[in-house]
mmCIF file with all atom_site columns, C-alpha atoms in Angstrom:
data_model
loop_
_atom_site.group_PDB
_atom_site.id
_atom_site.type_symbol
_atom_site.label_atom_id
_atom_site.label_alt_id
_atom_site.label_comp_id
_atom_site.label_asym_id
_atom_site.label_entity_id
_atom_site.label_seq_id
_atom_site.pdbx_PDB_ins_code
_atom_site.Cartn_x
_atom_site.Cartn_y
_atom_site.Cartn_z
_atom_site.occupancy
_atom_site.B_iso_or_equiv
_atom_site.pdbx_formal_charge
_atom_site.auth_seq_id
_atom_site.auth_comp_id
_atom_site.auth_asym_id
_atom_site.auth_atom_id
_atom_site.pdbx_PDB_model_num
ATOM 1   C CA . UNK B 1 1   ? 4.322   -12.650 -26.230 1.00 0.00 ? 1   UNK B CA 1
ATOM 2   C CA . UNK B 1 2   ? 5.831   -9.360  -27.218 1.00 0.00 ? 2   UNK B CA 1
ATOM 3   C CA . UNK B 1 3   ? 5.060   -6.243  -24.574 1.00 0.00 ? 3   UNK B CA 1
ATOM 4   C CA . UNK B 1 4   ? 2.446   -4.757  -27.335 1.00 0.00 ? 4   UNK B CA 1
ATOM 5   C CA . UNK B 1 5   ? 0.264   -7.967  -26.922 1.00 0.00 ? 5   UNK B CA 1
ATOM 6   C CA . UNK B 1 6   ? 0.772   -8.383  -23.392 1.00 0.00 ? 6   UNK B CA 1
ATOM 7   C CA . UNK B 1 7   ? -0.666  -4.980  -22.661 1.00 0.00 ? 7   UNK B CA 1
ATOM 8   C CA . UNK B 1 8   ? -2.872  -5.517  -25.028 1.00 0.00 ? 8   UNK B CA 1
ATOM 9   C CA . UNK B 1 9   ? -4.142  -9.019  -23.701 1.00 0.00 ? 9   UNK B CA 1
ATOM 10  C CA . UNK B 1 10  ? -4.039  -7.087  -20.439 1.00 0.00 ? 10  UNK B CA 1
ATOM 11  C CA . UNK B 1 11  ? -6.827  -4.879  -20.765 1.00 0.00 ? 11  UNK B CA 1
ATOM 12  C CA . UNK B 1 12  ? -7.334  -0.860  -20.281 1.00 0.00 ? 12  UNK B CA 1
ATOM 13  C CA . UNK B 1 13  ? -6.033  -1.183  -16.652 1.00 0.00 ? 13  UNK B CA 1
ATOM 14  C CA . UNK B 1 14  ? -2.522  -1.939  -18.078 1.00 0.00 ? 14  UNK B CA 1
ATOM 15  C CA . UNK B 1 15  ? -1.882  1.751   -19.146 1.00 0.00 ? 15  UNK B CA 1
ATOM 16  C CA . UNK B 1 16  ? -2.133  3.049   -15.802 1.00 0.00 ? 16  UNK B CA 1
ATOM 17  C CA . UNK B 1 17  ? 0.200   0.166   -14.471 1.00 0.00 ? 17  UNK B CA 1
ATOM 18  C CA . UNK B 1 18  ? 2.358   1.056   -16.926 1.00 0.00 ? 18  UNK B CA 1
ATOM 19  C CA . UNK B 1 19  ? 2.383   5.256   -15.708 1.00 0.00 ? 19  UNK B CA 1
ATOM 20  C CA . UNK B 1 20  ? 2.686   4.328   -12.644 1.00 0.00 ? 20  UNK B CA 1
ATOM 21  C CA . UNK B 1 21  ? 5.452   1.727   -13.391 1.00 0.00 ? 21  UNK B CA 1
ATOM 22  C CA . UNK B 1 22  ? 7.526   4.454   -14.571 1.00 0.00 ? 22  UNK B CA 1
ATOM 23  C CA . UNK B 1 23  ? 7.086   6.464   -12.041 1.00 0.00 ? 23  UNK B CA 1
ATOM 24  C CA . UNK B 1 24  ? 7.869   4.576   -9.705  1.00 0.00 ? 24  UNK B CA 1
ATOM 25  C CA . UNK B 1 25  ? 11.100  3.134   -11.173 1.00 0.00 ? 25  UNK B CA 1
ATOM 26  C CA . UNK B 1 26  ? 12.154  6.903   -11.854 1.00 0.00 ? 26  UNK B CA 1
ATOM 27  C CA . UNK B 1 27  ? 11.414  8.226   -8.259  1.00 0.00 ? 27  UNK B CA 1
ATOM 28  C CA . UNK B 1 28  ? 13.399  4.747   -7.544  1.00 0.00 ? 28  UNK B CA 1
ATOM 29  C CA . UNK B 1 29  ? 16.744  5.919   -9.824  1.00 0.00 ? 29  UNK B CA 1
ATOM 30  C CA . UNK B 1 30  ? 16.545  9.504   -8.529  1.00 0.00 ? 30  UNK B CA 1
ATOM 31  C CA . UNK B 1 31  ? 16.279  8.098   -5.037  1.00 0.00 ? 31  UNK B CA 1
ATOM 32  C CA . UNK B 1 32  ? 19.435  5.406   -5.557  1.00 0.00 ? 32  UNK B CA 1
ATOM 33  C CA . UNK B 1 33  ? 21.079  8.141   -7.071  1.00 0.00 ? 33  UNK B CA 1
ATOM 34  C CA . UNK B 1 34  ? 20.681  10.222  -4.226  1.00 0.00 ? 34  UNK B CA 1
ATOM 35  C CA . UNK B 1 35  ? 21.408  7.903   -1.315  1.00 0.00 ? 35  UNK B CA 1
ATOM 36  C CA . UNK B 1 36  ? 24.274  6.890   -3.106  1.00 0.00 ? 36  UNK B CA 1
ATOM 37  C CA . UNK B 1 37  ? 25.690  10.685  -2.858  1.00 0.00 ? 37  UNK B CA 1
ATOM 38  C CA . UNK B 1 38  ? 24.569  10.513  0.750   1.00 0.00 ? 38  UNK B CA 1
ATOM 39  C CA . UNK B 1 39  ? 26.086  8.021   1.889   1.00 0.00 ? 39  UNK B CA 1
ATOM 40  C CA . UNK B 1 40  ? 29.472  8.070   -0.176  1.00 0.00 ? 40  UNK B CA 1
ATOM 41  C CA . UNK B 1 41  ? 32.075  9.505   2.163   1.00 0.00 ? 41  UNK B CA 1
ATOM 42  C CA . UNK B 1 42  ? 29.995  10.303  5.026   1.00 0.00 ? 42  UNK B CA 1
ATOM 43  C CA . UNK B 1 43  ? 31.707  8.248   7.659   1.00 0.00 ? 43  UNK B CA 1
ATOM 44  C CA . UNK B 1 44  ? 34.929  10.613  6.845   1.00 0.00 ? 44  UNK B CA 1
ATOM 45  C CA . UNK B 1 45  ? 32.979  13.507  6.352   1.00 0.00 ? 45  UNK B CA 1
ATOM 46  C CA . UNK B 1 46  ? 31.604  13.551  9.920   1.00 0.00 ? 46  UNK B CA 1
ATOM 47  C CA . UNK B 1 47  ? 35.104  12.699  11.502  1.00 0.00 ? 47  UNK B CA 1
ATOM 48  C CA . UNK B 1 48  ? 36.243  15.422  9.728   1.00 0.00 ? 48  UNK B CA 1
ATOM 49  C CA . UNK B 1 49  ? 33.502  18.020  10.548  1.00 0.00 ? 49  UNK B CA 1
ATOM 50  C CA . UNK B 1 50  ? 33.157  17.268  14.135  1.00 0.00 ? 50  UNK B CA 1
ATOM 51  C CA . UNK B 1 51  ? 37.391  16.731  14.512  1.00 0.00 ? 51  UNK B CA 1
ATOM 52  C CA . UNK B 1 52  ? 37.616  20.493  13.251  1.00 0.00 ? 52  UNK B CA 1
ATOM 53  C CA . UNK B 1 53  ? 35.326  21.705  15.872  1.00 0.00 ? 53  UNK B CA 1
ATOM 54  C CA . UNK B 1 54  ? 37.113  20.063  18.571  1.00 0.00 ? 54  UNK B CA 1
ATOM 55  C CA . UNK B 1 55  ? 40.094  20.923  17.902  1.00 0.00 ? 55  UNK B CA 1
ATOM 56  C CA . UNK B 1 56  ? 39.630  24.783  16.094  1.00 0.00 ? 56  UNK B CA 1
ATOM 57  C CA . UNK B 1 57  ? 36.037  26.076  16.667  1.00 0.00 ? 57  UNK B CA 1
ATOM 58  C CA . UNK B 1 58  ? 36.588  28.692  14.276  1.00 0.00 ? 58  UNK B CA 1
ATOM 59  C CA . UNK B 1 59  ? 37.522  26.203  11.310  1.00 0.00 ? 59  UNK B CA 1
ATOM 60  C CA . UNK B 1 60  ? 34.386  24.309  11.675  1.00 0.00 ? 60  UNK B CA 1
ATOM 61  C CA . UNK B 1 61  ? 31.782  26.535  9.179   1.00 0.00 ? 61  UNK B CA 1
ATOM 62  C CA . UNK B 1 62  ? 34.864  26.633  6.897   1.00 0.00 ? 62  UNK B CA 1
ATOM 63  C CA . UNK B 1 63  ? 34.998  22.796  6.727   1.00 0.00 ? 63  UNK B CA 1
ATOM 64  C CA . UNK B 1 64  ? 31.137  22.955  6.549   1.00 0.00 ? 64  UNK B CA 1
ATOM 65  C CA . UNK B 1 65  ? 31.140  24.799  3.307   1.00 0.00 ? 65  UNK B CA 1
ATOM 66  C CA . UNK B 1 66  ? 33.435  22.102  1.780   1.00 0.00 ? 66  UNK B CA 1
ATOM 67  C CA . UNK B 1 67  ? 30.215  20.043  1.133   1.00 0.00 ? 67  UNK B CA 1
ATOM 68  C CA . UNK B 1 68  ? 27.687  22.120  0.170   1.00 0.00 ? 68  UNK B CA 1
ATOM 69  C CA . UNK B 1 69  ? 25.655  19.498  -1.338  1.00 0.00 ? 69  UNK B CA 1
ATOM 70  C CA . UNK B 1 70  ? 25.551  17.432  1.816   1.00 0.00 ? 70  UNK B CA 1
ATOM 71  C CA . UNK B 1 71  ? 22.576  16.860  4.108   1.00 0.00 ? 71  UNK B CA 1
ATOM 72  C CA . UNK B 1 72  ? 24.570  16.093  7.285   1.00 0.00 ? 72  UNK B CA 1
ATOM 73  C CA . UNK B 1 73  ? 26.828  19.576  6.140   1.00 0.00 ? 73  UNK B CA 1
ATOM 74  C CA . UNK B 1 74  ? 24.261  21.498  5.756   1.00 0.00 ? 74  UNK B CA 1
ATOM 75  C CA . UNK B 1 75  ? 22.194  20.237  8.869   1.00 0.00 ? 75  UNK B CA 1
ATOM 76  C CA . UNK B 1 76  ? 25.209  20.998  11.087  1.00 0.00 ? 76  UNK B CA 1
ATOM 77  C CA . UNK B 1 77  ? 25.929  25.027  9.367   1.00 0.00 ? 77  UNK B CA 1
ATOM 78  C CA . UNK B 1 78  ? 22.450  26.426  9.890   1.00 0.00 ? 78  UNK B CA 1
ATOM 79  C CA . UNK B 1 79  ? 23.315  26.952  13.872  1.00 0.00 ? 79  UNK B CA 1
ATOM 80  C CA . UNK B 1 80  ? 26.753  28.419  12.730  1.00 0.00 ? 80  UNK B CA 1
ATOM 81  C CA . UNK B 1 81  ? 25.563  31.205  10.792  1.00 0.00 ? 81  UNK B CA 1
ATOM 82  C CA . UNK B 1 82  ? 24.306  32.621  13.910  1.00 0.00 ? 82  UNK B CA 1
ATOM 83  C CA . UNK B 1 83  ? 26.412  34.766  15.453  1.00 0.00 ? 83  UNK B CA 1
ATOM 84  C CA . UNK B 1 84  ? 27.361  33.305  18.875  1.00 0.00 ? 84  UNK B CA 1
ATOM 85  C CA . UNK B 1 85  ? 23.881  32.521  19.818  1.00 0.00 ? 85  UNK B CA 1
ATOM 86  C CA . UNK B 1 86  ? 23.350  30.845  23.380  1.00 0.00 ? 86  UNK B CA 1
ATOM 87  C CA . UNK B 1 87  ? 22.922  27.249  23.550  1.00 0.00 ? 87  UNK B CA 1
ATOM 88  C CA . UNK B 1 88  ? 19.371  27.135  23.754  1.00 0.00 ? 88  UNK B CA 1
ATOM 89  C CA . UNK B 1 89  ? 19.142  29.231  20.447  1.00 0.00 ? 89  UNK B CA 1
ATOM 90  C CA . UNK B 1 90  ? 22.091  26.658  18.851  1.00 0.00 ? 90  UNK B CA 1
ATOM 91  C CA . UNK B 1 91  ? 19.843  23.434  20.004  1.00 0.00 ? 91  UNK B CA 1
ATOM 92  C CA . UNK B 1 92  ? 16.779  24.911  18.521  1.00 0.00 ? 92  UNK B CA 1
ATOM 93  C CA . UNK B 1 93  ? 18.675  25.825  15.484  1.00 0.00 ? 93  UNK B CA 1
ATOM 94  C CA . UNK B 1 94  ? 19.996  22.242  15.141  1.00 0.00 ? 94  UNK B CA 1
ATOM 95  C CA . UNK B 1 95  ? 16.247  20.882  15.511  1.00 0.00 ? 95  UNK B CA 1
ATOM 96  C CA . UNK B 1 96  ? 14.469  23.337  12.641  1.00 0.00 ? 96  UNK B CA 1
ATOM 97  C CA . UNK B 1 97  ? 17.472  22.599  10.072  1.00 0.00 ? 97  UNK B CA 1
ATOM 98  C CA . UNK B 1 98  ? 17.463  18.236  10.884  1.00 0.00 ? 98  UNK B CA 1
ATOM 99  C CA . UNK B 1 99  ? 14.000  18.792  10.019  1.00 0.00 ? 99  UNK B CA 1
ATOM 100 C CA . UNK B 1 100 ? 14.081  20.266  7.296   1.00 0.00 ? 100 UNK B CA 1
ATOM 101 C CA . UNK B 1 101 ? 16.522  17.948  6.128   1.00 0.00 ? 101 UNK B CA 1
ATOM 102 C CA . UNK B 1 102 ? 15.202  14.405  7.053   1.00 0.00 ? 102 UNK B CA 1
ATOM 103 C CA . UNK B 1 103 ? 12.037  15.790  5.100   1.00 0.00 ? 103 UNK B CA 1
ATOM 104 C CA . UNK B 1 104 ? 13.809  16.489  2.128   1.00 0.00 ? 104 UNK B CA 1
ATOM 105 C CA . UNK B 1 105 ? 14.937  12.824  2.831   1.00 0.00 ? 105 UNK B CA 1
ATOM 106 C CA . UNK B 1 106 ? 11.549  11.550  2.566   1.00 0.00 ? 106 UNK B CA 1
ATOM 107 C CA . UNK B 1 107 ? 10.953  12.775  -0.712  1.00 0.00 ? 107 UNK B CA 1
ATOM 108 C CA . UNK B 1 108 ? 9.205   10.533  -3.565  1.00 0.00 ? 108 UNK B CA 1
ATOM 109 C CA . UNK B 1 109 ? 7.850   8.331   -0.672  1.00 0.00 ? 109 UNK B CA 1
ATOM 110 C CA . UNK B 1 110 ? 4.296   9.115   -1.414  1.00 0.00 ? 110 UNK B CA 1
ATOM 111 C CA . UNK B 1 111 ? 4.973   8.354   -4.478  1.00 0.00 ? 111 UNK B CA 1
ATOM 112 C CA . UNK B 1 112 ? 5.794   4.597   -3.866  1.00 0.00 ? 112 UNK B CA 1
ATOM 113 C CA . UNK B 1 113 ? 2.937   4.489   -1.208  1.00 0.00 ? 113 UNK B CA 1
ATOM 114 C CA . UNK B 1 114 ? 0.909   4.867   -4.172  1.00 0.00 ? 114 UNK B CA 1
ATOM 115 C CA . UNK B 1 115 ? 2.792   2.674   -6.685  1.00 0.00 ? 115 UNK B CA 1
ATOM 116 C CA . UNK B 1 116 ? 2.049   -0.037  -3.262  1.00 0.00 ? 116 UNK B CA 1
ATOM 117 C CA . UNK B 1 117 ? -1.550  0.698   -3.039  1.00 0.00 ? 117 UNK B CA 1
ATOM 118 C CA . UNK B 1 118 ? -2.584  1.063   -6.406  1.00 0.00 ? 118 UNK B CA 1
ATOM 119 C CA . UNK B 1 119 ? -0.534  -0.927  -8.585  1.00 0.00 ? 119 UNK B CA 1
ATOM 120 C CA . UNK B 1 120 ? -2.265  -4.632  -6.719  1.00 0.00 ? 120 UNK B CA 1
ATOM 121 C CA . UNK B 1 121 ? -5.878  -2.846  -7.068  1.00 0.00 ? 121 UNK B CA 1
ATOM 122 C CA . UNK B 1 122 ? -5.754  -1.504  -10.536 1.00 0.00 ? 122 UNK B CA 1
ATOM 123 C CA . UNK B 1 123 ? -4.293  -5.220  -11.807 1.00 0.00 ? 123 UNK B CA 1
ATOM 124 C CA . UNK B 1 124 ? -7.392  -6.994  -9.771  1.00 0.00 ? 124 UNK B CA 1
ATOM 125 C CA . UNK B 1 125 ? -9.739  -4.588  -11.817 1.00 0.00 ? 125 UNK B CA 1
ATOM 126 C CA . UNK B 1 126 ? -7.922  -5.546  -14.865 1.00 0.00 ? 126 UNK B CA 1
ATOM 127 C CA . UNK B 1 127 ? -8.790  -9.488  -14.541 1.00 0.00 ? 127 UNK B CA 1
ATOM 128 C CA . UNK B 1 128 ? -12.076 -8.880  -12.640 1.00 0.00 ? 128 UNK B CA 1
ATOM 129 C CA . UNK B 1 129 ? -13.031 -7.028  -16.192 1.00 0.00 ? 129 UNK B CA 1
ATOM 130 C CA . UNK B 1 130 ? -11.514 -9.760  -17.640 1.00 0.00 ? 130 UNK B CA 1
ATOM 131 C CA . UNK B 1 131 ? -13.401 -12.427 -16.570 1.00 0.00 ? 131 UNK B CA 1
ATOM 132 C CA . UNK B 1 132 ? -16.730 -10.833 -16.601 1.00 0.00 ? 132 UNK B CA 1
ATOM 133 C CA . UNK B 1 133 ? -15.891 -10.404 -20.445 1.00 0.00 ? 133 UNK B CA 1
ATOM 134 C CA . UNK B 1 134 ? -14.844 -13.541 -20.903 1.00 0.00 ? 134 UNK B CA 1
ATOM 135 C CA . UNK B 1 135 ? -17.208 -15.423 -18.548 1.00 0.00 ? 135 UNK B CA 1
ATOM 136 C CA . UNK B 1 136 ? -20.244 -13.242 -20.195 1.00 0.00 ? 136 UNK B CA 1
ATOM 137 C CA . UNK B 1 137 ? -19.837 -15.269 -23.437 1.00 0.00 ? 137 UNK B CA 1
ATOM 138 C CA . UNK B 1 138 ? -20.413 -18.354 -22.265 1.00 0.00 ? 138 UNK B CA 1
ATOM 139 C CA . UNK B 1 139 ? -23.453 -20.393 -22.988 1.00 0.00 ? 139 UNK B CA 1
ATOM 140 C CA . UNK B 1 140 ? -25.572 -23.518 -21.248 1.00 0.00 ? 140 UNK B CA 1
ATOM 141 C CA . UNK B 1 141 ? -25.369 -24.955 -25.640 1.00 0.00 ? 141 UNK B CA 1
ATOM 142 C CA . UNK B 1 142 ? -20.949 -24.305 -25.388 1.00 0.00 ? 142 UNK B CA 1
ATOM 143 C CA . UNK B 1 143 ? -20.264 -26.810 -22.437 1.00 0.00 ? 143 UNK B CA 1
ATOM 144 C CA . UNK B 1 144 ? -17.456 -29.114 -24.041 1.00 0.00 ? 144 UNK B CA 1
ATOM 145 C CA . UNK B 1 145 ? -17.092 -27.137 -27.040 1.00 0.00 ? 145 UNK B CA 1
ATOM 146 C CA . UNK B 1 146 ? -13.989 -25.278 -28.100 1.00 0.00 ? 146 UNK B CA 1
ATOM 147 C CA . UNK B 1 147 ? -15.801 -22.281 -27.031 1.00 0.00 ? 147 UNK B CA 1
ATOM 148 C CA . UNK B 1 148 ? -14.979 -23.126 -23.663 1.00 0.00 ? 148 UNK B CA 1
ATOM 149 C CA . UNK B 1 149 ? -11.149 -23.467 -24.510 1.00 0.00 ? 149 UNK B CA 1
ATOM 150 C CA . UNK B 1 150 ? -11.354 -19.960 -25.934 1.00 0.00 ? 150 UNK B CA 1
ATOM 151 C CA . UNK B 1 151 ? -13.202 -18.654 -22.749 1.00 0.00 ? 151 UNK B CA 1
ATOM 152 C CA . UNK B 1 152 ? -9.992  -20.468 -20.674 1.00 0.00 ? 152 UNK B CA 1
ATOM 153 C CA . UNK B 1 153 ? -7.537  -18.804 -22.819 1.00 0.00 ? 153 UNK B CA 1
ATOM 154 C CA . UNK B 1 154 ? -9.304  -15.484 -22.054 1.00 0.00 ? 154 UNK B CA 1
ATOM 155 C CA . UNK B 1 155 ? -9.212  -15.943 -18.272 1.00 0.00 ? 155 UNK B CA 1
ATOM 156 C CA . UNK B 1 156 ? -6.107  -17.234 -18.568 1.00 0.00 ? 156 UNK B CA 1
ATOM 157 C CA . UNK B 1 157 ? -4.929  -13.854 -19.958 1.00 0.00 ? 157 UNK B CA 1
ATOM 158 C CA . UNK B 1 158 ? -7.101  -11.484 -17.903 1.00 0.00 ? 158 UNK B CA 1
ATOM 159 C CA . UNK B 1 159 ? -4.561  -12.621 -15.029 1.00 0.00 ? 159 UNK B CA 1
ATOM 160 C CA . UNK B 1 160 ? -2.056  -10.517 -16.928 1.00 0.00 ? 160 UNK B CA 1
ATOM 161 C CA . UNK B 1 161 ? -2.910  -7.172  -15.261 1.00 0.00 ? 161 UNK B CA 1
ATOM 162 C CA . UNK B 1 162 ? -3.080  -9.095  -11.319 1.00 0.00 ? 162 UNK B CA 1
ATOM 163 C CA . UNK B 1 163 ? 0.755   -10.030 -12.644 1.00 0.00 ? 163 UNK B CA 1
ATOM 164 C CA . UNK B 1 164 ? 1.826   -6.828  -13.809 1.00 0.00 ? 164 UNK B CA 1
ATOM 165 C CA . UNK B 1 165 ? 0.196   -4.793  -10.401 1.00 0.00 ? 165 UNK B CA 1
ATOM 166 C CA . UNK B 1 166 ? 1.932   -7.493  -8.377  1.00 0.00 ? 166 UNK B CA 1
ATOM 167 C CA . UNK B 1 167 ? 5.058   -6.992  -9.949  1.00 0.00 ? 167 UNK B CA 1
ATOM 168 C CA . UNK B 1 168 ? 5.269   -3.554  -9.481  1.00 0.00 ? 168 UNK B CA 1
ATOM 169 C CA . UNK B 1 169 ? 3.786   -3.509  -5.954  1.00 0.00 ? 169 UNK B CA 1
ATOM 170 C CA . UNK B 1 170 ? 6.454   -5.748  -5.028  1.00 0.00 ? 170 UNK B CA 1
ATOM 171 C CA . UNK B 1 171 ? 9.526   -3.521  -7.006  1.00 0.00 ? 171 UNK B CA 1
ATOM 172 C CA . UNK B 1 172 ? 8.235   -0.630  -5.103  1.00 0.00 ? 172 UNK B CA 1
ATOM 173 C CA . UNK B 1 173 ? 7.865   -1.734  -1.338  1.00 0.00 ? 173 UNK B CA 1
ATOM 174 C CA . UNK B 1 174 ? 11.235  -3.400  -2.168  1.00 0.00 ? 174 UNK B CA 1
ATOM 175 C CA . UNK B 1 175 ? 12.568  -0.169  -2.659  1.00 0.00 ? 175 UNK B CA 1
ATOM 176 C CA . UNK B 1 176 ? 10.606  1.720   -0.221  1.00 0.00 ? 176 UNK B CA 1
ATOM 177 C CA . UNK B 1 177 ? 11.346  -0.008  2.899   1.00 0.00 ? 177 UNK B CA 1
ATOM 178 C CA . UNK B 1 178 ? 15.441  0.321   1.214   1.00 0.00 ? 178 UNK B CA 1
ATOM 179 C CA . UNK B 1 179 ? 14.908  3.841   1.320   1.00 0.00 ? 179 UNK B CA 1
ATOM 180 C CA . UNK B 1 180 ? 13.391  3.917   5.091   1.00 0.00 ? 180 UNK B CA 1
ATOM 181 C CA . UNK B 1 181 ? 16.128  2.067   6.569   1.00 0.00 ? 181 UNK B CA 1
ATOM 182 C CA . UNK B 1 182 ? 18.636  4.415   5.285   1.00 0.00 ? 182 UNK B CA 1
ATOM 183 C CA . UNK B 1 183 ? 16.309  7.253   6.190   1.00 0.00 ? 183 UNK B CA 1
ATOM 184 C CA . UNK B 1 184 ? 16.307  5.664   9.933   1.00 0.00 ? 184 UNK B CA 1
ATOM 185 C CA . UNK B 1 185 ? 20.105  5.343   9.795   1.00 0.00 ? 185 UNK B CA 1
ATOM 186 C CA . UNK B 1 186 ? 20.733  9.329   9.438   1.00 0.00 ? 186 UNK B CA 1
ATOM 187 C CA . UNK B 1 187 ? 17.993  10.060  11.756  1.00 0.00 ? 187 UNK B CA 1
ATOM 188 C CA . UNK B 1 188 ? 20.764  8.229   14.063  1.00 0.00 ? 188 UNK B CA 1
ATOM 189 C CA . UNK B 1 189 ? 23.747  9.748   12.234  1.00 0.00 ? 189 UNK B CA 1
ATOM 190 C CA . UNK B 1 190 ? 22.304  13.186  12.950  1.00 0.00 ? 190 UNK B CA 1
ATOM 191 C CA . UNK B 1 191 ? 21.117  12.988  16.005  1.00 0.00 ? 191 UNK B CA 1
ATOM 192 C CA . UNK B 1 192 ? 24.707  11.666  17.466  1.00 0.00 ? 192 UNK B CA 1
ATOM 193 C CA . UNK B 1 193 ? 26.434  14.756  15.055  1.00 0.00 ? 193 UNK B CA 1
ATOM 194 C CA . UNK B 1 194 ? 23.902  17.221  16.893  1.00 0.00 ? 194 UNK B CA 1
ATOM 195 C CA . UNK B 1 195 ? 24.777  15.729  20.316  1.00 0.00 ? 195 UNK B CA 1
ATOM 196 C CA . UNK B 1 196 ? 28.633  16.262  19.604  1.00 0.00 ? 196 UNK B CA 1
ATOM 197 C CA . UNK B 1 197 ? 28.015  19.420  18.179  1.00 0.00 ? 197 UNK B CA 1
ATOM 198 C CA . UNK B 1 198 ? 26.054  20.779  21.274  1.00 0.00 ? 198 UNK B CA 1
ATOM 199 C CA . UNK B 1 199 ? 29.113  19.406  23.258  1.00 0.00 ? 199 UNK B CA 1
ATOM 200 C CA . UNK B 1 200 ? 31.106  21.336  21.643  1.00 0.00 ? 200 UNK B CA 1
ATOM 201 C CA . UNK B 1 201 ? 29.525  24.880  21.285  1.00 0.00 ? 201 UNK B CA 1
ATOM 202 C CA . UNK B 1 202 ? 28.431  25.104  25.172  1.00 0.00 ? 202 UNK B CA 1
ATOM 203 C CA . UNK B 1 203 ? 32.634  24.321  25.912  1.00 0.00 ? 203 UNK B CA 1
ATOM 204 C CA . UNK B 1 204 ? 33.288  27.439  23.053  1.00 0.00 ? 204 UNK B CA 1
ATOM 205 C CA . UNK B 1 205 ? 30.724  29.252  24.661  1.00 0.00 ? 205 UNK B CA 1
ATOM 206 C CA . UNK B 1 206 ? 31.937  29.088  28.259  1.00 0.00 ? 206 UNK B CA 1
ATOM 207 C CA . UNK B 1 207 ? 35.170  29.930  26.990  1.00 0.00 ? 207 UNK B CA 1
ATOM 208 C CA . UNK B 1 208 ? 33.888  32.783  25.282  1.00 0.00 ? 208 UNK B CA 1
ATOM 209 C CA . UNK B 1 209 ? 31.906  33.760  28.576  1.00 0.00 ? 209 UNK B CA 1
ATOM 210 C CA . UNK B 1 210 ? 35.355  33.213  30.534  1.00 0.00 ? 210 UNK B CA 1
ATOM 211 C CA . UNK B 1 211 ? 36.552  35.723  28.071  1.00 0.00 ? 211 UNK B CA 1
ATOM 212 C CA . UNK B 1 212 ? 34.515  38.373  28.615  1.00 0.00 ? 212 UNK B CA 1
ATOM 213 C CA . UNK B 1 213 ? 34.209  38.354  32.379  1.00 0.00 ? 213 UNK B CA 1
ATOM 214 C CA . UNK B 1 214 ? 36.371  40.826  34.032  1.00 0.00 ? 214 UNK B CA 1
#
């Protein structure tokens, strides 16, 4: 069967599978594209970030503004545009800006949730209809008939849209538990960056405080 006469053969509940199909598989590209930019490099770029501010505090928001586009950058420079704030200030700093990050993370996940929920119900609907059409033409005179063949045939085809919403169901929460694993990997990445970080800003900022004391 071509795709016309499967939708077709489907019933009306195949046009929303197929919407929500392609939403799903877009927030799916975006979101491969996205983790893929993510994760390129970032073993190096968080030697590199945290190495600076070890070694030359006052290097580190340079270093930072080499990847502007990064999450685990830009996580790590929102506590550095403060001007020498105390350590309490700095943690707090780090906590607001990993939030706002890991949510930014998270984005197109309702999106699947749906394509999960939805997709399995609107393909039962589509061959419940089905057979109530197809069952609803059946009469006591048809038994053994071709009639009956045809009615098989129909049922036969109603199962079309279960197919389809199981299908995509099963692309999406593919995908979506993909995308929370790597979502629970920075949660890890960041907190150990912000851990380091801290480190290393109360050491600057004793030294500062060492400084200034007479």
């Amino acid at each position: 069967m071509t795709l016309p006469e499967i939708i077709q053969k489907g019933g009306f509940t195949m046009w929303p599978l197929i919407i929500l199909s392609v939403l799903s598989l877009s927030t799916i590209i975006e979101r491969l594209w996205y983790w893929g930019r993510v994760l390129l490099g970032e073993r190096k770029i968080f030697a590199r970030i945290l190495g600076t501010a070890s070694r030359n505090w006052g290097m580190t928001y340079k270093v930072l503004n080499e990847y502007p586009d990064h999450p685990l950058a830009a996580f790590l420079s929102e506590p550095l545009k403060l001007k020498d704030p105390d350590p309490e200030i700095f943690h707090l700093a780090l906590e607001t800006a990993a939030d706002d990050q890991l949510s930014l993370m998270r984005r197109g996940d309702k999106l699947l949730e749906a394509a999960i929920a939805l997709a399995p119900l609107l393909g039962l609907l589509g061959t419940v209809l089905g057979l109530i059409h197809s069952l609803s033409n059946i009469q006591l005179g048809d038994l053994g008939t071709s009639s009956t063949s045809d009615v098989a045939l129909g049922i036969s085809e109603s199962l079309i849209a279960t197919a389809t919403g199981m299908i995509v169901a099963i692309v999406s929460l593919a995908f979506y538990r993909l995308f929370q694993a790597f979502w629970t990997n920075q949660v890890r990445i960041f907190r150990r960056a912000a851990n380091q970080m801290e480190l290393i800003y109360r050491q600057h900022y004793l030294d500062l405080e060492n400084l200034d004391s007479p």
